[in-house]
Amino acid sequence: MQTTFRGLLKHLDDQRLLRHVSRPVDPTHQLVAVMRKVQKTTNEPLLFEHVTGSPAAVATNILCRRGILADALGLETRSLVPSLVAKEGQAMPYETVADAPVHEIVKTDGFDIARDIPQVVHCERDGGAYISAGVCIARHPDTGEYNASWNRVQLVGGDHTRIRMMPPQHLGQYQEAAERHSKALPVAIVIGAPPALMLSAASKIPIDADELQVASAWQGTPLRMVAAKTVPLLVPADAEFVIEGEVLPDLREVEGPFGEFTDAYAEAAPNHVMRVTAITRRKDAIYHVILAGGPEDSVLLGVPLQAEVYKRVAAFAPIRDVATPGHIFGCVVSIEKSNDDQARAVMLAAMAAHPWMKVVVVVDADVDPHDTNEVLWAIHTRNTPETGVYVIPRLGSFQRADVRAAHRGKVGIDATAPMAMRDVFKRRRFPGIDELNLDDFLDPLTGSAH
Ligand SMILES: Cc1cc2nc3c(=O)[nH]c(=O)nc-3n(C[C@H](O)[C@H](O)[C@H](O)COP(=O)(O)O)c2cc1C
């Protein structure tokens, strides 16, 4: 169980899973280019030790595999989703401490967001440097309930930033409530947050539940919180950076463009303005960067979606697992079916579980739903296109205004073998393969065969 971001980095390092980059890299494009190439090849967590002009080292691609998230939460990878569903609804009070590592350096004036925070520019057309891995903590102005959510922050300069938020996201609702009273909404952007908080910030937790208490329950021990310096909020004591500030009422500025999780750009559009009131950090703070749509983003957004689907489909068939390979606008559900109707029921329930579930594939329990090749194999060999593909019209999925029209309707693919042909579709087995060690058979590569 890892309760801090740096604890997780050390744990990965101890397991030889964290790749260090000691060569200096440029925060404008080069850092993300290296990250992207790693994501497309070996997909390893990375620590950039020297980022040119940067006040901190940069960690990225940390939760790049479900297994790393499961391990950080002290859970088994193969039962991650049911374990999280079982823990849902639990809440554990957090603890408030007086002294905090994140307050080793406190700047309440004389700071500059364009100097005191690493200026990482992600994609070619991005509107400048962004905080891409900030968990935003806020309290509902009327109820005082805590919310945590991920929000990108465009770094303008001085105390001036722009933050991407809107209803129905809970932070957007909080801001609307504050704006109704013409009040600013106090916020704290946490960088290098506890892993359980990173997950609860990405999860759709009911608006009246306290996400700090949910994160405490998920990590099995109270979050260590400390009073922020300039806003009436508690922030994680062991975080790497906290940027305190307020979202101003009745003010919008053009934010963006930004390379989004669809691998295309969200164009520049009016968004909220956040005035920074303090920057606090550890002395040797490590800055966290997440590429929207990269493996780490897909794990953080995918696992909560898988849990939403799991809850809806579990009534219809025994479930091996739910996966979101490729992109989170669809899912694959692996089921142990005992009649053919179950696959269709699961498909419809998965589509209804979340608007984003645009393409749903149902496979048998002998198919790993996380393995894209296996899923395509099941579609190619087991689906009957004439009867096993369902297009459900007049249902929306992704709602961003500029692309909404392209996300109309849903598709379901039943890639399970028909019950009547079970025996014909039974997969081959290769006796001895599981116990076999290839090094006992293959000669080492010497390049001296000729
Ligand atoms: C790395 C990352 C960045 C995200 N950036 C944004 C963002 O800029 N704006 C937004 O509305 N949602 C963003 N999200 C999605 C929200 O965090 C997610 O919808 C969350 O469930 C919102 O929680 P809440 O409505 O329960 O508070 C991001 C998610 C991740 C993992």
Short mmCIF file of C-alpha atoms and ligand atoms in Angstrom, two decimals:
data_model
loop_
_atom_site.label_atom_id
_atom_site.label_comp_id
_atom_site.label_asym_id
_atom_site.label_seq_id
_atom_site.Cartn_x
_atom_site.Cartn_y
_atom_site.Cartn_z
CA MET A 1 0.00 0.00 0.00
CA GLN A 2 1.51 3.34 -1.06
CA THR A 3 0.01 6.38 0.64
CA THR A 4 2.24 9.02 -0.93
CA PHE A 5 3.36 9.86 -4.46
CA ARG A 6 7.04 9.75 -3.57
CA GLY A 7 6.52 6.49 -1.67
CA LEU A 8 5.09 5.06 -4.89
CA LEU A 9 8.09 6.34 -6.89
CA LYS A 10 10.49 4.71 -4.40
CA HIS A 11 8.50 1.48 -4.50
CA LEU A 12 8.74 1.44 -8.32
CA ASP A 13 12.45 2.24 -8.12
CA ASP A 14 13.02 -0.60 -5.64
CA GLN A 15 11.32 -2.96 -8.10
CA ARG A 16 13.50 -1.62 -10.95
CA LEU A 17 10.39 -0.34 -12.72
CA LEU A 18 11.19 3.40 -12.72
CA ARG A 19 13.32 4.51 -15.67
CA HIS A 20 15.56 7.47 -14.82
CA VAL A 21 16.46 10.07 -17.42
CA SER A 22 19.58 11.89 -16.23
CA ARG A 23 20.26 13.65 -19.53
CA PRO A 24 18.82 17.21 -19.56
CA VAL A 25 15.55 17.49 -21.49
CA ASP A 26 13.69 20.53 -22.76
CA PRO A 27 10.24 20.97 -21.13
CA THR A 28 8.89 22.37 -24.40
CA HIS A 29 7.89 19.28 -26.41
CA GLN A 30 11.05 17.20 -25.82
CA LEU A 31 10.00 15.79 -22.43
CA VAL A 32 6.60 14.72 -23.76
CA ALA A 33 8.17 13.37 -27.00
CA VAL A 34 10.40 11.07 -24.92
CA MET A 35 7.41 10.08 -22.75
CA ARG A 36 5.21 9.40 -25.78
CA LYS A 37 7.86 7.23 -27.44
CA VAL A 38 8.28 5.22 -24.24
CA GLN A 39 4.48 4.86 -23.94
CA LYS A 40 4.33 3.51 -27.50
CA THR A 41 7.16 1.01 -26.91
CA THR A 42 8.11 -0.23 -23.43
CA ASN A 43 5.52 1.81 -21.49
CA GLU A 44 7.53 2.39 -18.30
CA PRO A 45 7.25 4.96 -15.48
CA LEU A 46 9.77 7.77 -16.02
CA LEU A 47 11.68 10.20 -13.83
CA PHE A 48 13.29 13.14 -15.66
CA GLU A 49 15.99 14.26 -13.24
CA HIS A 50 17.13 17.35 -15.16
CA VAL A 51 14.55 19.44 -16.96
CA THR A 52 16.06 22.58 -18.46
CA GLY A 53 15.09 25.72 -16.52
CA SER A 54 12.79 23.71 -14.26
CA PRO A 55 12.56 24.16 -10.48
CA ALA A 56 11.91 20.40 -10.02
CA ALA A 57 12.45 16.93 -11.40
CA VAL A 58 9.50 15.57 -13.40
CA ALA A 59 7.83 12.17 -12.96
CA THR A 60 5.47 10.89 -15.60
CA ASN A 61 3.69 7.74 -16.86
CA ILE A 62 3.69 6.53 -13.26
CA LEU A 63 0.31 4.71 -13.13
CA CYS A 64 0.86 3.47 -16.68
CA ARG A 65 -0.45 -0.04 -16.00
CA ARG A 66 -3.43 -1.28 -13.99
CA GLY A 67 -1.03 -3.52 -12.08
CA ILE A 68 0.87 -0.50 -10.73
CA LEU A 69 -2.36 1.13 -9.53
CA ALA A 70 -3.61 -2.13 -7.97
CA ASP A 71 -0.27 -2.67 -6.21
CA ALA A 72 -0.24 0.94 -4.96
CA LEU A 73 -3.68 0.34 -3.42
CA GLY A 74 -2.68 -3.03 -1.98
CA LEU A 75 -5.12 -4.87 -4.28
CA GLU A 76 -4.79 -7.78 -6.74
CA THR A 77 -4.76 -6.75 -10.41
CA ARG A 78 -7.12 -9.50 -11.52
CA SER A 79 -9.76 -8.54 -8.94
CA LEU A 80 -9.09 -4.77 -8.97
CA VAL A 81 -12.54 -3.79 -10.25
CA PRO A 82 -14.66 -6.01 -7.95
CA SER A 83 -12.45 -5.01 -5.01
CA LEU A 84 -13.02 -1.31 -5.71
CA VAL A 85 -16.77 -1.90 -6.17
CA ALA A 86 -16.84 -3.75 -2.82
CA LYS A 87 -15.14 -0.80 -1.14
CA GLU A 88 -17.53 1.72 -2.68
CA GLY A 89 -19.63 3.66 -0.26
CA GLN A 90 -17.01 3.25 2.44
CA ALA A 91 -15.71 6.38 4.09
CA MET A 92 -12.97 6.85 6.66
CA PRO A 93 -12.27 10.14 8.45
CA TYR A 94 -9.00 11.78 7.41
CA GLU A 95 -6.46 13.02 9.88
CA THR A 96 -5.39 16.66 10.26
CA VAL A 97 -1.73 17.29 11.02
CA ALA A 98 0.05 20.52 12.00
CA ASP A 99 3.33 20.23 10.09
CA ALA A 100 3.60 19.07 6.52
CA PRO A 101 6.37 18.26 4.05
CA VAL A 102 4.38 20.17 1.40
CA HIS A 103 4.95 23.31 3.49
CA GLU A 104 8.75 23.05 3.51
CA ILE A 105 8.72 26.01 1.10
CA VAL A 106 5.81 28.47 1.21
CA LYS A 107 5.49 31.43 -1.14
CA THR A 108 2.53 33.72 -0.55
CA ASP A 109 3.97 36.61 -2.53
CA GLY A 110 6.70 37.26 -5.04
CA PHE A 111 5.92 34.03 -6.85
CA ASP A 112 5.49 33.58 -10.57
CA ILE A 113 3.54 30.64 -11.91
CA ALA A 114 5.70 30.80 -15.07
CA ARG A 115 8.91 30.38 -13.05
CA ASP A 116 8.05 28.44 -9.88
CA ILE A 117 6.26 25.61 -11.70
CA PRO A 118 7.88 23.52 -14.47
CA GLN A 119 6.70 24.88 -17.85
CA VAL A 120 5.86 21.66 -19.64
CA VAL A 121 4.40 22.12 -23.13
CA HIS A 122 2.77 18.91 -24.32
CA CYS A 123 1.54 19.07 -27.93
CA GLU A 124 2.39 21.08 -31.04
CA ARG A 125 -0.64 23.40 -31.01
CA ASP A 126 -1.12 23.65 -27.22
CA GLY A 127 -1.69 27.17 -25.96
CA GLY A 128 1.50 27.13 -23.86
CA ALA A 129 2.53 25.38 -20.66
CA TYR A 130 -0.07 23.48 -18.64
CA ILE A 131 -0.40 21.68 -15.33
CA SER A 132 -1.67 18.33 -16.61
CA ALA A 133 -1.54 16.30 -13.38
CA GLY A 134 -3.24 18.53 -10.83
CA VAL A 135 -5.92 17.24 -8.46
CA CYS A 136 -8.21 20.15 -7.62
CA ILE A 137 -9.56 20.21 -4.06
CA ALA A 138 -12.59 22.38 -3.31
CA ARG A 139 -15.50 22.60 -0.84
CA HIS A 140 -19.11 23.11 -1.78
CA PRO A 141 -19.89 26.73 -0.84
CA ASP A 142 -23.23 25.75 0.74
CA THR A 143 -22.69 22.26 2.18
CA GLY A 144 -18.92 22.37 2.86
CA GLU A 145 -18.51 18.90 1.28
CA TYR A 146 -15.03 18.19 -0.14
CA ASN A 147 -14.56 17.30 -3.80
CA ALA A 148 -11.43 16.20 -5.64
CA SER A 149 -11.19 16.25 -9.43
CA TRP A 150 -8.57 16.46 -12.15
CA ASN A 151 -8.50 19.74 -14.04
CA ARG A 152 -5.96 21.03 -16.49
CA VAL A 153 -4.52 24.46 -15.70
CA GLN A 154 -3.04 26.79 -18.31
CA LEU A 155 -0.11 28.74 -16.85
CA VAL A 156 -0.32 32.36 -17.98
CA GLY A 157 2.17 34.11 -15.63
CA GLY A 158 2.41 35.84 -12.24
CA ASP A 159 -0.71 34.75 -10.32
CA HIS A 160 -2.77 34.22 -13.47
CA THR A 161 -3.97 30.80 -14.67
CA ARG A 162 -6.95 29.40 -16.56
CA ILE A 163 -8.66 26.24 -15.42
CA ARG A 164 -10.77 23.82 -17.48
CA MET A 165 -13.94 23.03 -15.51
CA MET A 166 -17.66 23.01 -16.10
CA PRO A 167 -20.87 21.29 -14.95
CA PRO A 168 -21.87 18.48 -14.80
CA GLN A 169 -18.42 17.92 -13.28
CA HIS A 170 -18.84 18.49 -9.55
CA LEU A 171 -16.21 21.25 -9.43
CA GLY A 172 -18.19 23.08 -12.12
CA GLN A 173 -21.33 22.73 -9.97
CA TYR A 174 -19.46 24.04 -6.91
CA GLN A 175 -18.27 27.03 -8.94
CA GLU A 176 -21.81 27.71 -10.19
CA ALA A 177 -23.03 27.71 -6.57
CA ALA A 178 -20.27 30.18 -5.58
CA GLU A 179 -21.00 32.37 -8.60
CA ARG A 180 -24.68 32.53 -7.64
CA HIS A 181 -23.49 34.37 -4.51
CA SER A 182 -20.96 36.38 -6.65
CA LYS A 183 -18.20 34.70 -4.63
CA ALA A 184 -14.83 33.30 -5.69
CA LEU A 185 -14.38 29.54 -5.14
CA PRO A 186 -11.27 28.68 -3.08
CA VAL A 187 -9.32 25.81 -4.66
CA ALA A 188 -6.03 23.98 -4.18
CA ILE A 189 -4.27 22.21 -7.05
CA VAL A 190 -2.35 19.23 -5.68
CA ILE A 191 0.56 17.85 -7.68
CA GLY A 192 2.04 14.55 -6.56
CA ALA A 193 -1.10 13.46 -4.67
CA PRO A 194 -1.59 10.20 -2.72
CA PRO A 195 -2.47 7.39 -5.22
CA ALA A 196 -5.91 6.74 -3.64
CA LEU A 197 -6.76 10.43 -3.98
CA MET A 198 -5.65 10.38 -7.62
CA LEU A 199 -8.14 7.57 -8.20
CA SER A 200 -11.02 9.10 -6.24
CA ALA A 201 -10.46 12.38 -8.14
CA ALA A 202 -10.97 10.49 -11.41
CA SER A 203 -14.05 8.61 -10.14
CA LYS A 204 -17.67 9.70 -10.26
CA ILE A 205 -18.37 9.68 -6.54
CA PRO A 206 -21.81 11.03 -5.52
CA ILE A 207 -21.75 14.82 -5.11
CA ASP A 208 -22.78 14.56 -1.44
CA ALA A 209 -19.91 12.17 -0.57
CA ASP A 210 -16.58 13.46 0.76
CA GLU A 211 -13.88 12.35 -1.67
CA LEU A 212 -11.13 12.74 0.93
CA GLN A 213 -12.93 10.21 3.13
CA VAL A 214 -13.46 7.86 0.19
CA ALA A 215 -9.73 8.05 -0.64
CA SER A 216 -8.89 7.34 3.01
CA ALA A 217 -11.13 4.23 2.92
CA TRP A 218 -9.53 3.06 -0.35
CA GLN A 219 -6.01 3.33 1.04
CA GLY A 220 -7.14 1.78 4.31
CA THR A 221 -5.55 4.51 6.42
CA PRO A 222 -6.56 8.16 6.98
CA LEU A 223 -5.23 10.71 4.46
CA ARG A 224 -2.86 13.10 6.22
CA MET A 225 -4.27 16.58 5.64
CA VAL A 226 -2.97 20.00 6.65
CA ALA A 227 -4.56 23.47 6.59
CA ALA A 228 -3.65 25.39 3.44
CA LYS A 229 -1.85 28.71 3.94
CA THR A 230 -4.14 31.17 2.12
CA VAL A 231 -7.44 29.37 1.44
CA PRO A 232 -9.92 27.71 3.86
CA LEU A 233 -9.12 24.18 2.67
CA LEU A 234 -7.27 21.10 3.88
CA VAL A 235 -4.64 19.76 1.48
CA PRO A 236 -2.63 16.50 1.48
CA ALA A 237 0.33 17.01 3.83
CA ASP A 238 2.63 14.68 1.88
CA ALA A 239 1.96 16.09 -1.61
CA GLU A 240 4.82 17.41 -3.72
CA PHE A 241 3.33 20.81 -4.69
CA VAL A 242 0.12 22.64 -3.76
CA ILE A 243 -1.02 25.70 -5.69
CA GLU A 244 -3.59 27.61 -3.69
CA GLY A 245 -5.99 30.07 -5.27
CA GLU A 246 -9.51 31.05 -6.13
CA VAL A 247 -11.66 30.67 -9.22
CA LEU A 248 -13.01 34.13 -9.95
CA PRO A 249 -16.76 34.68 -10.43
CA ASP A 250 -18.28 36.14 -13.60
CA LEU A 251 -15.02 35.99 -15.51
CA ARG A 252 -14.10 33.78 -18.47
CA GLU A 253 -11.02 33.83 -20.69
CA VAL A 254 -10.07 31.92 -23.80
CA GLU A 255 -8.19 28.76 -22.77
CA GLY A 256 -6.49 26.28 -25.09
CA PRO A 257 -6.02 24.77 -27.58
CA PHE A 258 -5.01 21.60 -25.77
CA GLY A 259 -4.15 18.13 -27.12
CA GLU A 260 -6.94 16.09 -25.52
CA PHE A 261 -7.57 12.46 -24.53
CA THR A 262 -9.12 11.76 -27.94
CA ASP A 263 -5.65 12.39 -29.46
CA ALA A 264 -7.07 15.48 -31.19
CA TYR A 265 -7.28 19.07 -29.92
CA ALA A 266 -9.88 20.74 -27.79
CA GLU A 267 -9.94 24.12 -29.52
CA ALA A 268 -9.48 27.39 -27.62
CA ALA A 269 -12.70 28.27 -25.79
CA PRO A 270 -13.86 30.42 -22.85
CA ASN A 271 -12.97 28.91 -19.49
CA HIS A 272 -12.51 29.91 -15.88
CA VAL A 273 -9.76 32.07 -14.42
CA MET A 274 -7.90 31.03 -11.28
CA ARG A 275 -5.94 33.61 -9.31
CA VAL A 276 -3.07 31.97 -7.44
CA THR A 277 -2.61 33.03 -3.80
CA ALA A 278 0.27 30.72 -2.78
CA ILE A 279 2.64 28.06 -4.04
CA THR A 280 3.82 25.54 -1.45
CA ARG A 281 6.14 22.59 -2.02
CA ARG A 282 8.63 20.17 -0.63
CA LYS A 283 12.29 21.29 -0.85
CA ASP A 284 13.07 18.50 -3.31
CA ALA A 285 9.57 18.41 -4.83
CA ILE A 286 8.93 16.12 -7.80
CA TYR A 287 6.49 17.49 -10.36
CA HIS A 288 3.96 15.12 -11.95
CA VAL A 289 2.94 15.29 -15.63
CA ILE A 290 0.20 13.21 -17.30
CA LEU A 291 -0.36 13.07 -21.05
CA ALA A 292 -4.11 13.21 -21.75
CA GLY A 293 -5.07 9.99 -23.50
CA GLY A 294 -1.78 8.27 -22.61
CA PRO A 295 -1.62 5.03 -20.59
CA GLU A 296 -1.61 6.76 -17.18
CA ASP A 297 -4.67 8.86 -18.06
CA SER A 298 -6.36 5.74 -19.47
CA VAL A 299 -5.75 3.80 -16.24
CA LEU A 300 -7.01 6.65 -14.04
CA LEU A 301 -10.15 7.21 -16.11
CA GLY A 302 -10.59 3.62 -17.27
CA VAL A 303 -10.64 1.83 -13.92
CA PRO A 304 -13.57 3.91 -12.52
CA LEU A 305 -15.47 3.39 -15.80
CA GLN A 306 -14.79 -0.36 -15.63
CA ALA A 307 -16.20 -0.32 -12.09
CA GLU A 308 -19.35 1.52 -13.28
CA VAL A 309 -19.87 -1.10 -16.00
CA TYR A 310 -19.12 -3.99 -13.64
CA LYS A 311 -21.83 -2.83 -11.23
CA ARG A 312 -24.45 -2.79 -14.00
CA VAL A 313 -23.56 -6.03 -15.80
CA ALA A 314 -22.87 -8.30 -12.83
CA ALA A 315 -26.62 -8.98 -12.45
CA PHE A 316 -26.79 -10.62 -15.89
CA ALA A 317 -23.88 -13.10 -15.96
CA PRO A 318 -20.81 -14.15 -14.00
CA ILE A 319 -18.14 -11.59 -15.01
CA ARG A 320 -14.47 -12.45 -15.49
CA ASP A 321 -13.43 -8.81 -15.95
CA VAL A 322 -14.26 -5.52 -17.64
CA ALA A 323 -11.63 -3.71 -19.70
CA THR A 324 -11.32 -0.51 -21.70
CA PRO A 325 -8.56 -1.31 -24.20
CA GLY A 326 -7.84 1.13 -27.03
CA HIS A 327 -9.85 4.03 -25.62
CA ILE A 328 -12.29 4.72 -22.83
CA PHE A 329 -15.18 5.35 -25.22
CA GLY A 330 -15.95 1.65 -25.11
CA CYS A 331 -15.45 -1.50 -23.10
CA VAL A 332 -14.98 -5.24 -23.37
CA VAL A 333 -16.81 -7.48 -20.92
CA SER A 334 -15.66 -11.04 -20.47
CA ILE A 335 -18.48 -13.33 -19.25
CA GLU A 336 -19.10 -16.95 -18.29
CA LYS A 337 -22.37 -17.35 -20.13
CA SER A 338 -24.86 -20.17 -19.76
CA ASN A 339 -27.35 -18.94 -22.38
CA ASP A 340 -27.07 -16.76 -25.48
CA ASP A 341 -29.36 -13.98 -24.19
CA GLN A 342 -26.87 -13.11 -21.47
CA ALA A 343 -24.37 -11.57 -23.90
CA ARG A 344 -27.05 -9.22 -25.26
CA ALA A 345 -28.26 -8.27 -21.77
CA VAL A 346 -24.69 -7.53 -20.67
CA MET A 347 -24.10 -5.45 -23.80
CA LEU A 348 -27.15 -3.26 -23.23
CA ALA A 349 -26.42 -2.88 -19.51
CA ALA A 350 -22.83 -1.83 -20.28
CA MET A 351 -24.06 0.78 -22.77
CA ALA A 352 -26.40 2.16 -20.12
CA ALA A 353 -23.69 2.22 -17.44
CA HIS A 354 -22.06 5.40 -18.75
CA PRO A 355 -22.78 7.71 -21.69
CA TRP A 356 -19.20 7.21 -22.96
CA MET A 357 -19.74 3.46 -23.53
CA LYS A 358 -20.15 3.82 -27.28
CA VAL A 359 -18.74 0.48 -28.43
CA VAL A 360 -19.33 -2.58 -26.25
CA VAL A 361 -17.83 -5.98 -27.04
CA VAL A 362 -18.81 -9.08 -25.07
CA VAL A 363 -16.38 -12.01 -25.07
CA ASP A 364 -16.26 -15.41 -23.42
CA ALA A 365 -14.32 -16.03 -20.21
CA ASP A 366 -11.46 -17.67 -22.15
CA VAL A 367 -10.64 -14.28 -23.74
CA ASP A 368 -8.57 -11.68 -21.88
CA PRO A 369 -10.59 -8.46 -22.32
CA HIS A 370 -7.49 -6.31 -21.72
CA ASP A 371 -5.65 -7.86 -24.69
CA THR A 372 -6.70 -6.03 -27.87
CA ASN A 373 -5.42 -8.85 -30.11
CA GLU A 374 -7.43 -11.42 -28.16
CA VAL A 375 -10.55 -9.26 -28.42
CA LEU A 376 -10.12 -8.82 -32.19
CA TRP A 377 -9.48 -12.58 -32.45
CA ALA A 378 -12.79 -13.23 -30.67
CA ILE A 379 -14.65 -10.80 -32.96
CA HIS A 380 -13.10 -12.36 -36.07
CA THR A 381 -13.62 -15.98 -35.10
CA ARG A 382 -16.75 -15.98 -32.94
CA ASN A 383 -19.01 -13.08 -33.95
CA THR A 384 -21.91 -13.68 -36.33
CA PRO A 385 -22.30 -10.31 -38.11
CA GLU A 386 -25.78 -11.13 -39.40
CA THR A 387 -27.21 -11.44 -35.89
CA GLY A 388 -24.46 -10.42 -33.45
CA VAL A 389 -23.90 -6.73 -34.19
CA TYR A 390 -26.33 -4.21 -32.72
CA VAL A 391 -26.52 -0.53 -33.63
CA ILE A 392 -28.58 1.45 -31.15
CA PRO A 393 -29.49 4.79 -32.70
CA ARG A 394 -30.59 8.04 -31.05
CA LEU A 395 -28.27 7.80 -28.03
CA GLY A 396 -25.46 10.26 -27.40
CA SER A 397 -22.06 9.41 -25.94
CA PHE A 398 -19.22 11.98 -25.79
CA GLN A 399 -20.85 15.38 -25.39
CA ARG A 400 -18.11 17.92 -26.22
CA ALA A 401 -19.99 20.37 -28.44
CA ASP A 402 -17.62 20.37 -31.45
CA VAL A 403 -17.59 16.56 -31.89
CA ARG A 404 -20.96 15.58 -30.38
CA ALA A 405 -22.51 14.84 -33.78
CA ALA A 406 -19.87 12.18 -34.50
CA HIS A 407 -20.68 10.37 -31.26
CA ARG A 408 -24.33 9.57 -31.92
CA GLY A 409 -25.55 6.00 -31.48
CA LYS A 410 -23.93 2.96 -29.89
CA VAL A 411 -22.59 -0.35 -31.22
CA GLY A 412 -22.67 -3.71 -29.48
CA ILE A 413 -20.74 -6.74 -30.71
CA ASP A 414 -21.46 -10.19 -29.35
CA ALA A 415 -18.14 -11.99 -29.78
CA THR A 416 -19.10 -14.98 -27.65
CA ALA A 417 -19.40 -18.43 -29.20
CA PRO A 418 -23.05 -19.57 -29.67
CA MET A 419 -24.05 -22.02 -26.94
CA ALA A 420 -25.05 -24.62 -29.55
CA MET A 421 -21.48 -24.56 -30.99
CA ARG A 422 -19.52 -24.42 -27.74
CA ASP A 423 -17.58 -27.58 -28.43
CA VAL A 424 -16.63 -26.52 -31.96
CA PHE A 425 -15.27 -23.23 -30.64
CA LYS A 426 -13.38 -24.70 -27.69
CA ARG A 427 -9.83 -23.31 -27.79
CA ARG A 428 -6.82 -25.52 -28.44
CA ARG A 429 -4.43 -26.32 -25.60
CA PHE A 430 -0.69 -26.88 -25.76
CA PRO A 431 0.32 -29.36 -23.05
CA GLY A 432 3.40 -28.32 -21.08
CA ILE A 433 3.39 -24.67 -22.22
CA ASP A 434 2.69 -23.21 -18.79
CA GLU A 435 5.64 -24.89 -17.07
CA LEU A 436 8.07 -24.31 -19.94
CA ASN A 437 11.06 -21.95 -19.59
CA LEU A 438 12.22 -20.77 -23.01
CA ASP A 439 15.80 -20.18 -21.82
CA ASP A 440 16.06 -23.97 -21.37
CA PHE A 441 15.43 -24.40 -25.11
CA LEU A 442 16.60 -21.36 -27.08
CA ASP A 443 20.33 -20.79 -27.58
CA PRO A 444 21.51 -17.27 -26.66
CA LEU A 445 21.74 -14.83 -29.60
CA THR A 446 25.41 -14.62 -30.62
CA GLY A 447 25.14 -13.33 -34.19
CA SER A 448 27.84 -15.88 -35.16
CA ALA A 449 25.69 -18.45 -36.95
CA HIS A 450 27.50 -18.04 -40.28
C1 LIG B 1 -5.23 13.45 -15.94
C2 LIG B 1 -6.68 13.86 -16.01
C3 LIG B 1 -7.02 15.14 -16.44
C4 LIG B 1 -8.35 15.56 -16.49
N1 LIG B 1 -8.63 16.84 -16.87
C5 LIG B 1 -9.91 17.29 -16.82
C6 LIG B 1 -10.22 18.66 -17.12
O1 LIG B 1 -9.34 19.46 -17.43
N2 LIG B 1 -11.52 19.06 -17.05
C7 LIG B 1 -12.53 18.18 -16.70
O2 LIG B 1 -13.71 18.59 -16.64
N3 LIG B 1 -12.26 16.88 -16.41
C8 LIG B 1 -10.99 16.42 -16.46
N4 LIG B 1 -10.71 15.10 -16.15
C9 LIG B 1 -11.83 14.21 -15.78
C10 LIG B 1 -12.31 14.41 -14.36
O3 LIG B 1 -11.31 14.35 -13.40
C11 LIG B 1 -13.34 13.33 -14.06
O4 LIG B 1 -14.44 13.55 -14.91
C12 LIG B 1 -13.82 13.28 -12.64
O5 LIG B 1 -14.66 12.19 -12.49
C13 LIG B 1 -14.60 14.47 -12.23
O6 LIG B 1 -14.99 14.20 -10.92
P1 LIG B 1 -16.23 14.80 -10.18
O7 LIG B 1 -17.22 15.35 -11.15
O8 LIG B 1 -16.71 13.62 -9.41
O9 LIG B 1 -15.67 15.84 -9.30
C14 LIG B 1 -9.38 14.66 -16.12
C15 LIG B 1 -9.05 13.37 -15.70
C16 LIG B 1 -7.71 12.96 -15.63
C17 LIG B 1 -7.39 11.58 -15.15
#
